[in-house]
PDB file of C-alpha atoms in Angstrom:
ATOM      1  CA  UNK A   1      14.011 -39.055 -95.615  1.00 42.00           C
ATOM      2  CA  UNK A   2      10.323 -39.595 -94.981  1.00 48.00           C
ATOM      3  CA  UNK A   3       9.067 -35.994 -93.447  1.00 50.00           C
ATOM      4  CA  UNK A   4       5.806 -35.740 -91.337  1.00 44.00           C
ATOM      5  CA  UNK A   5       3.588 -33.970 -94.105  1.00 41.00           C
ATOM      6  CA  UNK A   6       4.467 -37.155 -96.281  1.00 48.00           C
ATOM      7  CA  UNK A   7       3.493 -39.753 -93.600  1.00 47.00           C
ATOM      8  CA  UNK A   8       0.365 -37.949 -93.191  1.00 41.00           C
ATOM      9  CA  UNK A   9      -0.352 -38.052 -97.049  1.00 44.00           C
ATOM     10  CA  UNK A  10       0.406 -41.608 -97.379  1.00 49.00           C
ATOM     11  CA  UNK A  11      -1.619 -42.591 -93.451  1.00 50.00           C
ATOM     12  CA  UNK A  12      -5.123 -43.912 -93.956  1.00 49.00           C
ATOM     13  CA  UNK A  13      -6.605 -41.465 -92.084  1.00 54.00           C
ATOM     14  CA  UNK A  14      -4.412 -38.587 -93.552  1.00 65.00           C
ATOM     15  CA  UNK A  15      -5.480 -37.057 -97.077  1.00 74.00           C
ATOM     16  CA  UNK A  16      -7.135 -40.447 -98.274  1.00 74.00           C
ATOM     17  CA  UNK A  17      -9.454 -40.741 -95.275  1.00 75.00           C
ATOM     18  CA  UNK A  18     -10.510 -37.037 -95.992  1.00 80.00           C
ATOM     19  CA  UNK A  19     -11.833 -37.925 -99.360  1.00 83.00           C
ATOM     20  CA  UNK A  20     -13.008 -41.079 -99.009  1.00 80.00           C
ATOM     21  CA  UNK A  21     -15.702 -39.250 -96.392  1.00 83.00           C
ATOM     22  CA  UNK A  22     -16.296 -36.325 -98.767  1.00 87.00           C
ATOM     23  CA  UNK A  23     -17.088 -39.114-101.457  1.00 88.00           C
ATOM     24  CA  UNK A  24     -19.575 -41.033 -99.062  1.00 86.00           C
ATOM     25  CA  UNK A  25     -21.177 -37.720 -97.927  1.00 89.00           C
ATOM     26  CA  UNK A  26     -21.990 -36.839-101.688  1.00 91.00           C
ATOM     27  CA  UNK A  27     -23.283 -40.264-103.064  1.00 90.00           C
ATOM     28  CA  UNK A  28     -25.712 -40.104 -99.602  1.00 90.00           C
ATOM     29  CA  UNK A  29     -26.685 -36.973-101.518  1.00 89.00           C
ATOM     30  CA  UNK A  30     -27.124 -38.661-104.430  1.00 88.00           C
ATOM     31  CA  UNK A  31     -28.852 -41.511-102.949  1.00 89.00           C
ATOM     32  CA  UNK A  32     -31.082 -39.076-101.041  1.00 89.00           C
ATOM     33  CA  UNK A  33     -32.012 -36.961-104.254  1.00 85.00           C
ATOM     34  CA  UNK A  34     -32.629 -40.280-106.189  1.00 86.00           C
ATOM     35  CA  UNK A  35     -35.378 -41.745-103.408  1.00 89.00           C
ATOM     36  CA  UNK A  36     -37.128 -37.994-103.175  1.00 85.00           C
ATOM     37  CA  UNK A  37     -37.325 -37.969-106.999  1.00 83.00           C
ATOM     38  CA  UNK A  38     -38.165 -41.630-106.924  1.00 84.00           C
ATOM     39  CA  UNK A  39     -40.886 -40.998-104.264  1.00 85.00           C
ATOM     40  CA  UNK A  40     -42.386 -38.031-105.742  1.00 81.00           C
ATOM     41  CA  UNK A  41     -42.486 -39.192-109.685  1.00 77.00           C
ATOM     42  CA  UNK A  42     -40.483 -35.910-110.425  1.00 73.00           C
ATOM     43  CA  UNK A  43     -38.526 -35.978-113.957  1.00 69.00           C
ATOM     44  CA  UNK A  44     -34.959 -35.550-113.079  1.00 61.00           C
ATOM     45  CA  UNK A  45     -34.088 -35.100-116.586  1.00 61.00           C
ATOM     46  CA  UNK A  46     -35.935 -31.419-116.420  1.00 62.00           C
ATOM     47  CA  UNK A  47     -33.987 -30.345-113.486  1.00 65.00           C
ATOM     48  CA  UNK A  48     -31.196 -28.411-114.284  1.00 67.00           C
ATOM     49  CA  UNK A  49     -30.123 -28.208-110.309  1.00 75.00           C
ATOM     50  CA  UNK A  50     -29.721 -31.765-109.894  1.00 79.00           C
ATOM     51  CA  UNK A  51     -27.673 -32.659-113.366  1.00 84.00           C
ATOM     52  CA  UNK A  52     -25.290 -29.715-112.580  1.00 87.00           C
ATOM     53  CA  UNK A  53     -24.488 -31.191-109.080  1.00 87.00           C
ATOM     54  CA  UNK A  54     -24.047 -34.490-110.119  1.00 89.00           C
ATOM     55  CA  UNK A  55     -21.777 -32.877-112.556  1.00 93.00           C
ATOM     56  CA  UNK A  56     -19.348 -31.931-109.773  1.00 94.00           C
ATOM     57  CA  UNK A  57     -19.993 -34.693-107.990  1.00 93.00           C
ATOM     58  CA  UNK A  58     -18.656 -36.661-110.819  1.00 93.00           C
ATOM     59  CA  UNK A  59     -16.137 -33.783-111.252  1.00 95.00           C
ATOM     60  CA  UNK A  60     -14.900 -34.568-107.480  1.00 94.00           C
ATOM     61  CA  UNK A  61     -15.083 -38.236-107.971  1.00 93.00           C
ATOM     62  CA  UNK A  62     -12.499 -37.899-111.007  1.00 94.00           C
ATOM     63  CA  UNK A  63     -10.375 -35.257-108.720  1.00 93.00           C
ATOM     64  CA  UNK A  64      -9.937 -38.227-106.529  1.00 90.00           C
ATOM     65  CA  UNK A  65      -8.839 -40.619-109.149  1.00 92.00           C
ATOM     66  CA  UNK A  66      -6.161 -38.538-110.540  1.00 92.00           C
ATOM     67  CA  UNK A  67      -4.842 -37.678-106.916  1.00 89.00           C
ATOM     68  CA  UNK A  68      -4.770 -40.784-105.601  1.00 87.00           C
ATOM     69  CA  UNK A  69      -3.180 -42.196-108.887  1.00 91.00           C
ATOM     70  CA  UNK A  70      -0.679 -39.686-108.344  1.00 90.00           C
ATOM     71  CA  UNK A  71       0.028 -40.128-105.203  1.00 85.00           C
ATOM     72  CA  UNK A  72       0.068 -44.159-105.888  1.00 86.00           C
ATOM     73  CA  UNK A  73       3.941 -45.628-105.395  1.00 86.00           C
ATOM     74  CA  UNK A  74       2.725 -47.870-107.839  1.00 90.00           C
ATOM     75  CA  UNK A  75       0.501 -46.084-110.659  1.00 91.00           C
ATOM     76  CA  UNK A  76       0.422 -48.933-112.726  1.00 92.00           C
ATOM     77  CA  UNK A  77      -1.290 -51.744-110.523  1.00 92.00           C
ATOM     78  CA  UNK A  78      -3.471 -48.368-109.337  1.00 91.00           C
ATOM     79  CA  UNK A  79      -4.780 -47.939-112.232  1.00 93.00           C
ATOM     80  CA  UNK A  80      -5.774 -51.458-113.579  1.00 93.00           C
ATOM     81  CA  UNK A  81      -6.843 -52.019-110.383  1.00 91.00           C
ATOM     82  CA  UNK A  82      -9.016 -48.885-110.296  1.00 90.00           C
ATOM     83  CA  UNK A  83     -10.111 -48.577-113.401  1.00 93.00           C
ATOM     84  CA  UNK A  84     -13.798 -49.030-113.315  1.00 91.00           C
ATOM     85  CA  UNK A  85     -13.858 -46.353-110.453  1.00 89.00           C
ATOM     86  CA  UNK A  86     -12.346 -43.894-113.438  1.00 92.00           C
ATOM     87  CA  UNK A  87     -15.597 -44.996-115.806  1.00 93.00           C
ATOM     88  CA  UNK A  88     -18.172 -44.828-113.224  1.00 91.00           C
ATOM     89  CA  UNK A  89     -16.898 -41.505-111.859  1.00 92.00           C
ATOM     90  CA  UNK A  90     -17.791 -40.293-115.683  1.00 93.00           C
ATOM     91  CA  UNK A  91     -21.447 -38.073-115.776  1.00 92.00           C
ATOM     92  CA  UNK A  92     -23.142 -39.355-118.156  1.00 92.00           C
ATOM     93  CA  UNK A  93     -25.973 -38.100-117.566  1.00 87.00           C
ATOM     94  CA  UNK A  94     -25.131 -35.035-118.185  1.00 88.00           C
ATOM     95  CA  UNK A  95     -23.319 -35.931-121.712  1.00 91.00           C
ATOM     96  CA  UNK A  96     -26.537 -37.427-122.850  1.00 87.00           C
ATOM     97  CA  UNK A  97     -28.265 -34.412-121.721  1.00 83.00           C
ATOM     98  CA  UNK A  98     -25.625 -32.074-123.812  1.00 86.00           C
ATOM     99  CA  UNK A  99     -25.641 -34.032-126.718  1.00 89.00           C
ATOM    100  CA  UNK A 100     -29.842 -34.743-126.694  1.00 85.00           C
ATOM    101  CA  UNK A 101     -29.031 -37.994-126.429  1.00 87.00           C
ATOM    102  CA  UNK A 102     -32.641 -40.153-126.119  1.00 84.00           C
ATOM    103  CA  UNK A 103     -32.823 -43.364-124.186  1.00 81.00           C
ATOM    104  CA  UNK A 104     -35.670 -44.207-122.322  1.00 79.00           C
ATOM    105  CA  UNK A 105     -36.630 -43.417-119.083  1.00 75.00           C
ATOM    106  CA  UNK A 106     -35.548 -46.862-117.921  1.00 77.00           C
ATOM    107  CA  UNK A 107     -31.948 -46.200-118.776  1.00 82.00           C
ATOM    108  CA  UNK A 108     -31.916 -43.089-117.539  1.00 81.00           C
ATOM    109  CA  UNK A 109     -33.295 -44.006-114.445  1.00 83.00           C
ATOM    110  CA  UNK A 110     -30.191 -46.444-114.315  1.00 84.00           C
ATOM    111  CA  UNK A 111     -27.161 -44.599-115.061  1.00 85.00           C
ATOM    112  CA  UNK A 112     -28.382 -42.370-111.786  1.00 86.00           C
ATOM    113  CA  UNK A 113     -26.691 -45.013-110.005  1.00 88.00           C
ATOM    114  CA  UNK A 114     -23.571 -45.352-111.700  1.00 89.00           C
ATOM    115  CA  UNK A 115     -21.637 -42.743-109.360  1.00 89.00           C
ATOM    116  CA  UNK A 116     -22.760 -44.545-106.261  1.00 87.00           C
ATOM    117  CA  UNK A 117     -20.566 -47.541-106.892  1.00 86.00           C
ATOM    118  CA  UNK A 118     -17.794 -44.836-105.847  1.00 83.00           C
ATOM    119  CA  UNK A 119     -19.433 -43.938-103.171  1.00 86.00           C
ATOM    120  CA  UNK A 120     -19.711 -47.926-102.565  1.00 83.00           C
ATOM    121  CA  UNK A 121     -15.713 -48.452-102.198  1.00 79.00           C
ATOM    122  CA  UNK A 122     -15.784 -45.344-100.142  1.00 80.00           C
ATOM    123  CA  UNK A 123     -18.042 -46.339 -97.913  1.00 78.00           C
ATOM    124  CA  UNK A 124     -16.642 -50.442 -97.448  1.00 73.00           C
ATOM    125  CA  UNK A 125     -13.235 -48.630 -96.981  1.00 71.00           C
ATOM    126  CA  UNK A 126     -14.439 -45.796 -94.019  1.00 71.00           C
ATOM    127  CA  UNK A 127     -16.510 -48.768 -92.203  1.00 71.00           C
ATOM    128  CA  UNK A 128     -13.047 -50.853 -92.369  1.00 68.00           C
ATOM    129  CA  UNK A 129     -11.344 -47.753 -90.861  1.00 67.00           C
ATOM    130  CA  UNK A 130     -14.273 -48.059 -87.985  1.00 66.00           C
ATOM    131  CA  UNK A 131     -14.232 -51.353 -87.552  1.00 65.00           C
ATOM    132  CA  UNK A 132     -11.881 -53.387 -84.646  1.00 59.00           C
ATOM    133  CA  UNK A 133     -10.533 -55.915 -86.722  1.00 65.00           C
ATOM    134  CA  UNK A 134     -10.289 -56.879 -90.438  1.00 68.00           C
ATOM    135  CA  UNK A 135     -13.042 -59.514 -90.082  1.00 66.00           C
ATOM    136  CA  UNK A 136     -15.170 -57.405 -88.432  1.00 71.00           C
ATOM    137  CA  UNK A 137     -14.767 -55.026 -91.316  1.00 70.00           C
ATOM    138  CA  UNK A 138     -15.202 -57.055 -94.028  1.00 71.00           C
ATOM    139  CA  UNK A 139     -18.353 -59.107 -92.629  1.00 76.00           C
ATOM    140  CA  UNK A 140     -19.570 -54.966 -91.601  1.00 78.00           C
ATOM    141  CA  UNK A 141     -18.912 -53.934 -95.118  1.00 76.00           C
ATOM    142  CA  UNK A 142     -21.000 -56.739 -96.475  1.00 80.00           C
ATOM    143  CA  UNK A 143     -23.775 -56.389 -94.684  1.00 81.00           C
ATOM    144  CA  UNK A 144     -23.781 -52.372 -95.468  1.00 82.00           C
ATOM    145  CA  UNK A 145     -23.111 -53.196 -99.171  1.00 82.00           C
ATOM    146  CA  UNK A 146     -26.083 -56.014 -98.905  1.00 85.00           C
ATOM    147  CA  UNK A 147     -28.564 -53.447 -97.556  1.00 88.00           C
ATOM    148  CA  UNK A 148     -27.783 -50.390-100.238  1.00 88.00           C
ATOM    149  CA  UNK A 149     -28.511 -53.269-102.794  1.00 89.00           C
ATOM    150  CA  UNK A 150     -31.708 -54.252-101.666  1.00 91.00           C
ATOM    151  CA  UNK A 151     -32.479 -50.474-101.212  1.00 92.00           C
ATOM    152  CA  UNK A 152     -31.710 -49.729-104.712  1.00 91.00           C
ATOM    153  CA  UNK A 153     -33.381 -52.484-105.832  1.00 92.00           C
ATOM    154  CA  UNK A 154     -36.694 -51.618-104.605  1.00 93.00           C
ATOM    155  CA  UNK A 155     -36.169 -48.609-106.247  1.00 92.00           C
ATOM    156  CA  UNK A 156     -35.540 -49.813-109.389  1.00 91.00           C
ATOM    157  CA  UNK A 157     -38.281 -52.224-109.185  1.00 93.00           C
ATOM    158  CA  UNK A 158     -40.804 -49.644-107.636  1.00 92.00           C
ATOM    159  CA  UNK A 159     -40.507 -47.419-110.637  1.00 89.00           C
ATOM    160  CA  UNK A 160     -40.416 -50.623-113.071  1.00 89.00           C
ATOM    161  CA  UNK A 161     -43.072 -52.255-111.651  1.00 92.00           C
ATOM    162  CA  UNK A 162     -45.403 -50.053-109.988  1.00 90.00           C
ATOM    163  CA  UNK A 163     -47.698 -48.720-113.146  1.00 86.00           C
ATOM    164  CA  UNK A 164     -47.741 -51.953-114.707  1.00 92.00           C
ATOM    165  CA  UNK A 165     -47.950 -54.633-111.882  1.00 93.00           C
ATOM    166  CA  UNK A 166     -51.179 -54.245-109.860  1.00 92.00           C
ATOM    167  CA  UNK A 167     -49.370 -56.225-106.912  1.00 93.00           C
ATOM    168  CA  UNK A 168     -46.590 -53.529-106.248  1.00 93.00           C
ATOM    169  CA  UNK A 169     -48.958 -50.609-104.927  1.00 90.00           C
ATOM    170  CA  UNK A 170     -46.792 -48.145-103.312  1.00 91.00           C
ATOM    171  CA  UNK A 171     -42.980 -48.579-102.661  1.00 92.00           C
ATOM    172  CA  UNK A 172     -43.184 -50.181 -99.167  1.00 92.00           C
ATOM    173  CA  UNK A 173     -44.491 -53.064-101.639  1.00 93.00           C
ATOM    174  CA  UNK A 174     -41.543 -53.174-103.372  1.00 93.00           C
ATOM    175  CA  UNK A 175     -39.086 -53.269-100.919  1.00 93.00           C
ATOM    176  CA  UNK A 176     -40.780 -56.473 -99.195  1.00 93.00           C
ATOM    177  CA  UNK A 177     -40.565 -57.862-102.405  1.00 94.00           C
ATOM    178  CA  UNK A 178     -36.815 -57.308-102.415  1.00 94.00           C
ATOM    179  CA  UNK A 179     -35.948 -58.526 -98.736  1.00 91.00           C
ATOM    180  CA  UNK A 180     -37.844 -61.764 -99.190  1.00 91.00           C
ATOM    181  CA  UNK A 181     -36.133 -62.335-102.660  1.00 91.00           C
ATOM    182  CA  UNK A 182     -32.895 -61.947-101.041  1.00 90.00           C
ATOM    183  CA  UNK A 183     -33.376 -64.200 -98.483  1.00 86.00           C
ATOM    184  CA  UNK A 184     -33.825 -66.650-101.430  1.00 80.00           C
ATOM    185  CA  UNK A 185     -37.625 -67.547 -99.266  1.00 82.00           C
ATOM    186  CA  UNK A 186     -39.642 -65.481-101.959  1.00 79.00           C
ATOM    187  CA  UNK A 187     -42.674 -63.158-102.172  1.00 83.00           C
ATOM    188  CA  UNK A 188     -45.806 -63.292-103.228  1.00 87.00           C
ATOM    189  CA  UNK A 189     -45.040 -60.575-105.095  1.00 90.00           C
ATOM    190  CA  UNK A 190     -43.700 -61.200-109.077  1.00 89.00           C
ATOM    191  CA  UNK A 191     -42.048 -59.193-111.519  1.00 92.00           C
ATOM    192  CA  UNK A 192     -43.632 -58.808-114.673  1.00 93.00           C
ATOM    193  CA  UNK A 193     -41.500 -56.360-116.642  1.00 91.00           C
ATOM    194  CA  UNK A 194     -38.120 -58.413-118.029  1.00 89.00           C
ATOM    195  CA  UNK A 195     -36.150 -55.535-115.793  1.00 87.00           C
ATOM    196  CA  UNK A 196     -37.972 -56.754-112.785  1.00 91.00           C
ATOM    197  CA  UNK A 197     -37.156 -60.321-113.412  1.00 92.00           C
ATOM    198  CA  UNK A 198     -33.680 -60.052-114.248  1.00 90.00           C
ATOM    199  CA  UNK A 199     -33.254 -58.066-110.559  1.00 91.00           C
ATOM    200  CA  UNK A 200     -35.506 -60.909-109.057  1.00 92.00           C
ATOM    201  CA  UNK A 201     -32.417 -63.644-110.163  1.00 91.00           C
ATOM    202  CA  UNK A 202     -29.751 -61.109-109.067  1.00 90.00           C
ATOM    203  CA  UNK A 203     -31.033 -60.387-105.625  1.00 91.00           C
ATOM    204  CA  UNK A 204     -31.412 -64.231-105.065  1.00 89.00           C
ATOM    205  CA  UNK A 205     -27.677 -64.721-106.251  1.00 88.00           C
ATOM    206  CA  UNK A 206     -26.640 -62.129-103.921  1.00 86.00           C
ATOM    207  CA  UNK A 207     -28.662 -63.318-100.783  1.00 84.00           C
ATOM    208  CA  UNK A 208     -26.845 -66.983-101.647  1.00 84.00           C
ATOM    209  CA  UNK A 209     -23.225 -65.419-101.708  1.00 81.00           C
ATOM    210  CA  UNK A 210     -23.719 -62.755 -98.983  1.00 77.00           C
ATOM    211  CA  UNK A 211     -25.773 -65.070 -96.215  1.00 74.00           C
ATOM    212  CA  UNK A 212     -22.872 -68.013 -96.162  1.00 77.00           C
ATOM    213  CA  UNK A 213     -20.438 -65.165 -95.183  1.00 76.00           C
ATOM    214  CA  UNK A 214     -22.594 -64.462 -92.029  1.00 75.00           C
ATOM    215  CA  UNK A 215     -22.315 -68.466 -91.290  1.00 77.00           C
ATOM    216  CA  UNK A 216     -18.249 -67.411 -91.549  1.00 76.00           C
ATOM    217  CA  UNK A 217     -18.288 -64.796 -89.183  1.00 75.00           C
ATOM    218  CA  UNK A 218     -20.331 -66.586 -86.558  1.00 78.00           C
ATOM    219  CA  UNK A 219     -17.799 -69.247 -86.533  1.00 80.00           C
ATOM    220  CA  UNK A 220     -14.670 -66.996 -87.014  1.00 77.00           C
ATOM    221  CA  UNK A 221     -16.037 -65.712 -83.616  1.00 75.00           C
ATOM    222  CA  UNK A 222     -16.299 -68.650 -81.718  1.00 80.00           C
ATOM    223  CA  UNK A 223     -12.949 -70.319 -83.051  1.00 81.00           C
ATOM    224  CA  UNK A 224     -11.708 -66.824 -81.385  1.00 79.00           C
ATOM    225  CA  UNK A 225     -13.355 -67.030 -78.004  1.00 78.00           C
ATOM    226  CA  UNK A 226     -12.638 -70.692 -77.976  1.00 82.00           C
ATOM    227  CA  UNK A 227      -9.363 -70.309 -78.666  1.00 82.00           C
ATOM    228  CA  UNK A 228      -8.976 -67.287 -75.720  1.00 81.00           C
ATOM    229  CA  UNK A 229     -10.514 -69.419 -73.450  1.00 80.00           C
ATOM    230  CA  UNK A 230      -7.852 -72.360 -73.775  1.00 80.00           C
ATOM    231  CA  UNK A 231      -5.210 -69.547 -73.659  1.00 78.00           C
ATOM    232  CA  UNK A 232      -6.460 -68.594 -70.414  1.00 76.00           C
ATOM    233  CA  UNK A 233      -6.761 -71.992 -69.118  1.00 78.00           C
ATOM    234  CA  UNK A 234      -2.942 -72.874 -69.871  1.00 79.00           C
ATOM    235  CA  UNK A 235      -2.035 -69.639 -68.397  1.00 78.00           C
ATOM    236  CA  UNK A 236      -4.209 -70.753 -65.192  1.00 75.00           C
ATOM    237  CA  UNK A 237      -2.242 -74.088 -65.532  1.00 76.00           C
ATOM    238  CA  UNK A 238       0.879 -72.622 -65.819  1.00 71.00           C
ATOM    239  CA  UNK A 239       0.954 -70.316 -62.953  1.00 62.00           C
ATOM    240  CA  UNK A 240       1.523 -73.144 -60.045  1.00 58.00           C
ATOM    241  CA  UNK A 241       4.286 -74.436 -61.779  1.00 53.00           C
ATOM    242  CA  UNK A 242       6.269 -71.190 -62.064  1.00 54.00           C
ATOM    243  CA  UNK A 243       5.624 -70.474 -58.381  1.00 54.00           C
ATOM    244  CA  UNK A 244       6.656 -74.054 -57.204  1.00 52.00           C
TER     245      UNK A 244
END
């Protein structure tokens, strides 16, 4: 017999929900740590504040795993399916940093980001929660996903680019650089490191996919109204002859 505290566990907005929000609070911590380090050139590598809260962070992020794979029906299909939520909720960072582990700064600069693609599922799954319908959610979860992209990108490229490009001056630089390259129109401004270009190809693959899906929604839309209107003329049409 199903009991409450078990249809609360297994509701979307029971235990899951709870976690999914903790997750999305801490990668915006992340992400918010990452730009101020970004902003101010500080080495995170020589902060031992930050590597021991991404350590928990990552510690959390692998508490939710094994819960949720737990408390899957099916643990099986849950864990193929979530695999690569398991690898990127691993700190490596802080594993290279035990073990003295030497990559450069590039690298290093990269695996910062490797949590927040748990914080991305998190975050597409809350705004579905928010959103009225499923195509609303999915075109809203898009868009979000789009824009944290484009963010990170012009990070990325900001640090890449900025000492050794003389066209990316200060950040704001860099991220018109990546909103014109995802609109597939292009910028005046080039990368120049092999980093920079490969993100320059990326961006301009994800502006092609993501932009088509707007072109989707619009229409879904106006199928939708045009379809309620019709309704509501044959309703109008049908009212004198129920009367008569």
């Amino acid at each position: 017999m199903k009991t409450a505290f078990s249809s609360f566990i297994y509701s979307r907005r029971g235990i899951y929900g709870i976690l999914h929000i903790l997750i999305l609070l801490m990668s915006l911590f992340l992400v918010i740590s990452i730009s101020i380090d970004t902003f101010h050139n500080i080495p995170f590598l020589n902060q031992g504040s930050y590597l021991k809260i991404q350590f928990w962070i990552c510690m959390f992020f692998l508490f939710d795993f094994l819960l949720e794979f737990f408390l899957s029906k099916e643990k099986g299909r849950y864990f193929t399916s979530h695999f690569i939520f398991l690898l990127v909720s691993i700190p490596y960072l802080n594993i290279i940093d035990f073990y003295h582990i030497t990559f450069s700064p590039e690298i290093s600069y990269f695996l910062r980001f490797i949590p927040l693609l748990r914080g991305g599922y998190a975050l597409a799954i809350v705004v579905g929660w928010l959103s009225g319908s499923k195509a609303s959610g999915l075109f809203t979860s898009y868009i979000t996903m789009l824009m944290a992209t484009v963010y990170f990108a012009s990070l990325i490229f900001f640090v890449l680019e900025h000492k050794v490009n003389p066209m990316v001056t200060d950040y704001w630089s860099a991220l018109w650089w990546a909103f014109m390259d995802v609109t597939t129109v292009g910028s005046n401004i080039y990368a120049v490191t092999p980093t920079g270009k490969i993100l320059s190809v990326v961006l301009a693959a994800l502006g092609m996919m993501m932009f088509p899906i707007f072109t989707v929604y619009v229409t879904s839309l106006v199928q939708q109204a045009n379809k309620r209107k019709e309704e509501y003329y044959q309703s109008q049409q049908s009212e004198p002859a129920d009367t008569k």
